[in-house]
Coordinates of C-alpha atoms and ligand atoms in Angstrom, one line a residue:
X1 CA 99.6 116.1 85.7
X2 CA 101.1 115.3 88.7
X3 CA 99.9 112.5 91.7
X4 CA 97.4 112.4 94.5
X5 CA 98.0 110.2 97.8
X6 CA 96.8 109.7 100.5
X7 CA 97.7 107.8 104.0
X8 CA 95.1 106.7 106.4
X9 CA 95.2 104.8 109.7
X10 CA 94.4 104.8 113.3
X11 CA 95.7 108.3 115.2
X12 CA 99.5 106.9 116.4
X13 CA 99.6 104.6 113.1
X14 CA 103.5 106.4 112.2
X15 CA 101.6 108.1 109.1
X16 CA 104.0 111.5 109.9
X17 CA 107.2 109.6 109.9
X18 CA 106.1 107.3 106.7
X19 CA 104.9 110.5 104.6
X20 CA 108.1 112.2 105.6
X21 CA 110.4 109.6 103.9
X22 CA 108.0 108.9 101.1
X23 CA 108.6 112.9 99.8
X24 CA 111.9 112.0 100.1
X25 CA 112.5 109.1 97.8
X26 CA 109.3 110.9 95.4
X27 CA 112.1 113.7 95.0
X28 CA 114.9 111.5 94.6
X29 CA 113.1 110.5 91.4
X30 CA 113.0 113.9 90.5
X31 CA 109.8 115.3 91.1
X32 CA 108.1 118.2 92.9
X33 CA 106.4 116.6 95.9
X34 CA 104.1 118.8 98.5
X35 CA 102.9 117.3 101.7
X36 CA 99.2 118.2 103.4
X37 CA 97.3 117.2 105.8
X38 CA 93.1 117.1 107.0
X39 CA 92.3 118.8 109.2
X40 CA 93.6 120.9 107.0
X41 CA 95.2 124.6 108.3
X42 CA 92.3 126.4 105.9
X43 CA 89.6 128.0 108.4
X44 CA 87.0 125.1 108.5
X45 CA 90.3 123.1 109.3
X46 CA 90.8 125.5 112.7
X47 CA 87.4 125.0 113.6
X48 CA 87.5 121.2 113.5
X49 CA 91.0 121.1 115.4
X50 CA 89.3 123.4 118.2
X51 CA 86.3 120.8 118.3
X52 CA 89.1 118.0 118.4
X53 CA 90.9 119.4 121.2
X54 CA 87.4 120.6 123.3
X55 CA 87.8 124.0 123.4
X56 CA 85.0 124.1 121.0
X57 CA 81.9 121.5 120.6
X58 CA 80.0 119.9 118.0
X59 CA 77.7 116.8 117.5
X60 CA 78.8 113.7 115.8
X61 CA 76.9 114.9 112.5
X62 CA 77.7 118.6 112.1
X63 CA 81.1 117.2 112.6
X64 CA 80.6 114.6 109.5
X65 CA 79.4 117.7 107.6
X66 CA 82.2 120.4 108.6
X67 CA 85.3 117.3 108.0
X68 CA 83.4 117.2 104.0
X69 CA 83.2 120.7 103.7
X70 CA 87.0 121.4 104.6
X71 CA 88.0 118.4 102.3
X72 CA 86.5 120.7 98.9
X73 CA 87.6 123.8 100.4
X74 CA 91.3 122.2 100.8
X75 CA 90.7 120.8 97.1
X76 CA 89.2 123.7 95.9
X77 CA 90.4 127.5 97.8
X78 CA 92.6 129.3 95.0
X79 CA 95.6 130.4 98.0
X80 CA 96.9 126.7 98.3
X81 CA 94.3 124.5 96.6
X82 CA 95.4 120.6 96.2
X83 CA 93.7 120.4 92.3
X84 CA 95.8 123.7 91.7
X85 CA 98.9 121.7 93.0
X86 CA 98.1 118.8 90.4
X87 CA 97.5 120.4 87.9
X88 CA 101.1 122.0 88.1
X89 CA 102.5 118.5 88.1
X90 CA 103.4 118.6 91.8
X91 CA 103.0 115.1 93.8
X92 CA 100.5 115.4 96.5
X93 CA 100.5 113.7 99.6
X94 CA 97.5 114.5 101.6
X95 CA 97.9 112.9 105.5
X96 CA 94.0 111.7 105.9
X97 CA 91.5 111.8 103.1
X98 CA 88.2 110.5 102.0
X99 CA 88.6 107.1 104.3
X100 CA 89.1 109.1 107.4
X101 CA 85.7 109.8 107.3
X102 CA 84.3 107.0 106.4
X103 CA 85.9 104.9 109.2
X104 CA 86.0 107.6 111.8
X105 CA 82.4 109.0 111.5
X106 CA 80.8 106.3 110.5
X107 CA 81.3 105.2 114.0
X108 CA 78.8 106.9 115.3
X109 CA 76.8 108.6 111.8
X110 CA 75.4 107.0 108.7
X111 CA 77.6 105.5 106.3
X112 CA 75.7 106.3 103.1
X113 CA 75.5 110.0 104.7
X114 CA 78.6 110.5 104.5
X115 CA 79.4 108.7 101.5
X116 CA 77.0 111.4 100.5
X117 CA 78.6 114.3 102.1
X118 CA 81.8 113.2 100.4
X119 CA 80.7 112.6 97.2
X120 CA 81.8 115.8 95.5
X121 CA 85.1 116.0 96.8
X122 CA 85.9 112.3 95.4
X123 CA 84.5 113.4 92.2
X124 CA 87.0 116.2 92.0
X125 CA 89.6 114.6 92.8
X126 CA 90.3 110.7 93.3
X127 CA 93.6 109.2 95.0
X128 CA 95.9 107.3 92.7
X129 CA 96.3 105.6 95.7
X130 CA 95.1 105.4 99.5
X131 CA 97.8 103.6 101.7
X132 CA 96.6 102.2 104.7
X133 CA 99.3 101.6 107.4
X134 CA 97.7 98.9 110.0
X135 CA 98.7 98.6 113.7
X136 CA 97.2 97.7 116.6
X137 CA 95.7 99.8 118.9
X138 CA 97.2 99.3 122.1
X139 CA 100.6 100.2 120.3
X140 CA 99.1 103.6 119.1
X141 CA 98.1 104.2 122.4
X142 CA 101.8 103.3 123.8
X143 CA 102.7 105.5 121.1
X144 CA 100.9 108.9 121.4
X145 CA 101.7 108.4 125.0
X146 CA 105.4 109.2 124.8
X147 CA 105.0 111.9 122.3
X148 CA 102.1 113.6 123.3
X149 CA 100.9 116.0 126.2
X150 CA 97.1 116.0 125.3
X151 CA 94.7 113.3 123.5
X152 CA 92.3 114.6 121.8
X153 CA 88.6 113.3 121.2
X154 CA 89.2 110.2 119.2
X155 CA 92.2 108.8 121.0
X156 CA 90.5 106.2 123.5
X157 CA 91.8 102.7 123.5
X158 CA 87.6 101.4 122.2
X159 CA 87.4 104.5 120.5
X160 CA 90.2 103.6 118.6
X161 CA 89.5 99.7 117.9
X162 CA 86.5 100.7 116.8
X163 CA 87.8 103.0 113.7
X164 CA 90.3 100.1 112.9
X165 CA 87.8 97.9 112.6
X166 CA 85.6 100.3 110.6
X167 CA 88.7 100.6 108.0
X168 CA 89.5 97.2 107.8
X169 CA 85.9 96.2 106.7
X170 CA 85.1 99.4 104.7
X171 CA 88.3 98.6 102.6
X172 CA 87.3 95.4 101.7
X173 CA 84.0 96.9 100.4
X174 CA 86.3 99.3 98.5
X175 CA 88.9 97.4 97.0
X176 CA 87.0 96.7 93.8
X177 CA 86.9 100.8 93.1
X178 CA 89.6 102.5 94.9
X179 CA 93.5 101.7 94.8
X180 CA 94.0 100.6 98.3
X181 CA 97.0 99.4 100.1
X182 CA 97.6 98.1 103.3
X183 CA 100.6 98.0 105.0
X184 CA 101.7 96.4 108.1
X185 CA 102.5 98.9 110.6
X186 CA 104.0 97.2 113.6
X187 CA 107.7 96.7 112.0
X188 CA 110.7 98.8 111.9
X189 CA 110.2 102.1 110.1
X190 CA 112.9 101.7 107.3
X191 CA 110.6 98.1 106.5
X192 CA 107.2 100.0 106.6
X193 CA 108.5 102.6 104.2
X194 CA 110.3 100.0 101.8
X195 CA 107.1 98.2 101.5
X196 CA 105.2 101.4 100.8
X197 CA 107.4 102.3 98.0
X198 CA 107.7 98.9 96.5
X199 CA 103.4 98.8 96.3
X200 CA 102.8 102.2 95.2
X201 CA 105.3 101.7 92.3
X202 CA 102.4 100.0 90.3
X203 CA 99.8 102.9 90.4
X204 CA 102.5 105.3 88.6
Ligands
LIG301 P1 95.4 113.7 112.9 O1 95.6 113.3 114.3 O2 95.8 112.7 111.9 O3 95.9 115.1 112.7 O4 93.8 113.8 112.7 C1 93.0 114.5 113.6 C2 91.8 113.7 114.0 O5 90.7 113.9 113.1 C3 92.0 112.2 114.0 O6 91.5 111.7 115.3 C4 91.1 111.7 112.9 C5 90.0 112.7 112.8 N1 89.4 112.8 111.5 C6 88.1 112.4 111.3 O7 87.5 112.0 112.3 N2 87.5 112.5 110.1 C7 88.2 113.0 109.0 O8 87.6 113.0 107.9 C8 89.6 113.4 109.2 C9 90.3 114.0 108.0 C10 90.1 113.3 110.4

């Protein structure tokens, strides 16, 4: 059997650049290691991107319902299924996951909804471990600023506040049941992925 994780943070957080050199050292060790990401590229995954981007709209709750239904068809579809990819003994490292709805949604839809919503996909398939990489907002903003031409519909400054708050306090409520780590985000990279390594090392 091989791994499941999964990163989670704000939108700018350095989750890319983190997930990147994770594989990296995974392989080192010697095993297959495939990297994904939700939104994922399956066809509920192009609708949500289009919503994200405005060329397509949606309310808050048929969004909370369409992020849950691309999460079991990304765990699920037989072309590129994650549970497939475990089940081949492949490490998977999935860039946003359960959490990502519960912090970003539950802005502005019910929690226990969408703990709802989500239930089946956390039943198929929990993370050995969700890694949390913390940073503050107004240096995501800096961030996405330099690298980006667009924002899309999350990415205000409040908007953005709000989620991290929203993670912060719905990890504590999870920490009991889920393997959670958080991870300052605000140092130099090589530090941020030398303390993921070192804390993931105890779920494996
Ligand atoms: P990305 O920027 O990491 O590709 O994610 C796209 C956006 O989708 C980001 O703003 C977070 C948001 N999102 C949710 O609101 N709920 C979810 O369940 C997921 C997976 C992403």
């Amino acid at each position: 059997m091989g791994h499941f994780i999964t990163f989670e943070g704000i939108d700018g957080s350095g989750k890319s650049t983190q997930i990147a050199l994770l594989k990296r050292r995974i392989e080192q060790c010697g095993h297959r290691c495939s990297l994904t990401a939700e939104p994922s590229t399956g066809p509920i995954g192009v609708m949500i991107r289009q919503c994200l981007s405005g060329r397509m709209k949606a309310d808050e709750k048929t969004m909370a319902a369409l992020f849950a239904s691309d999460r079991l068809d990304h765990l699920l579809n037989e072309t590129d299924g994650i549970l497939s990819k475990i089940n081949q003994g492949i490490y998977v490292i999935c860039d946003r996951y359960i959490l990502s709805s519960y912090a970003y949604q539950s802005v502005r839809v019910s929690l226990e909804w969408i703990r709802q919503l989500n239930s089946a996909a956390l039943d198929t398939l929990r993370p050995d471990c969700h890694i949390f990489i913390d940073i503050e907002p107004e240096t995501a903003i800096e961030r996405m600023a330099k690298e980006r031409f667009h924002t899309e519909l999350f990415e205000t400054k409040e908007r953005l506040t709000e989620v991290r708050n929203r993670y912060l306090e719905l990890i504590g409520q999870l920490k009991k049941k889920e393997n959670i780590i958080i991870i300052n985000g605000n140092q130099a990279i090589e530090q941020i992925s030398d303390d993921i390594w070192q804390n993931i090392s105890k779920f494996f």
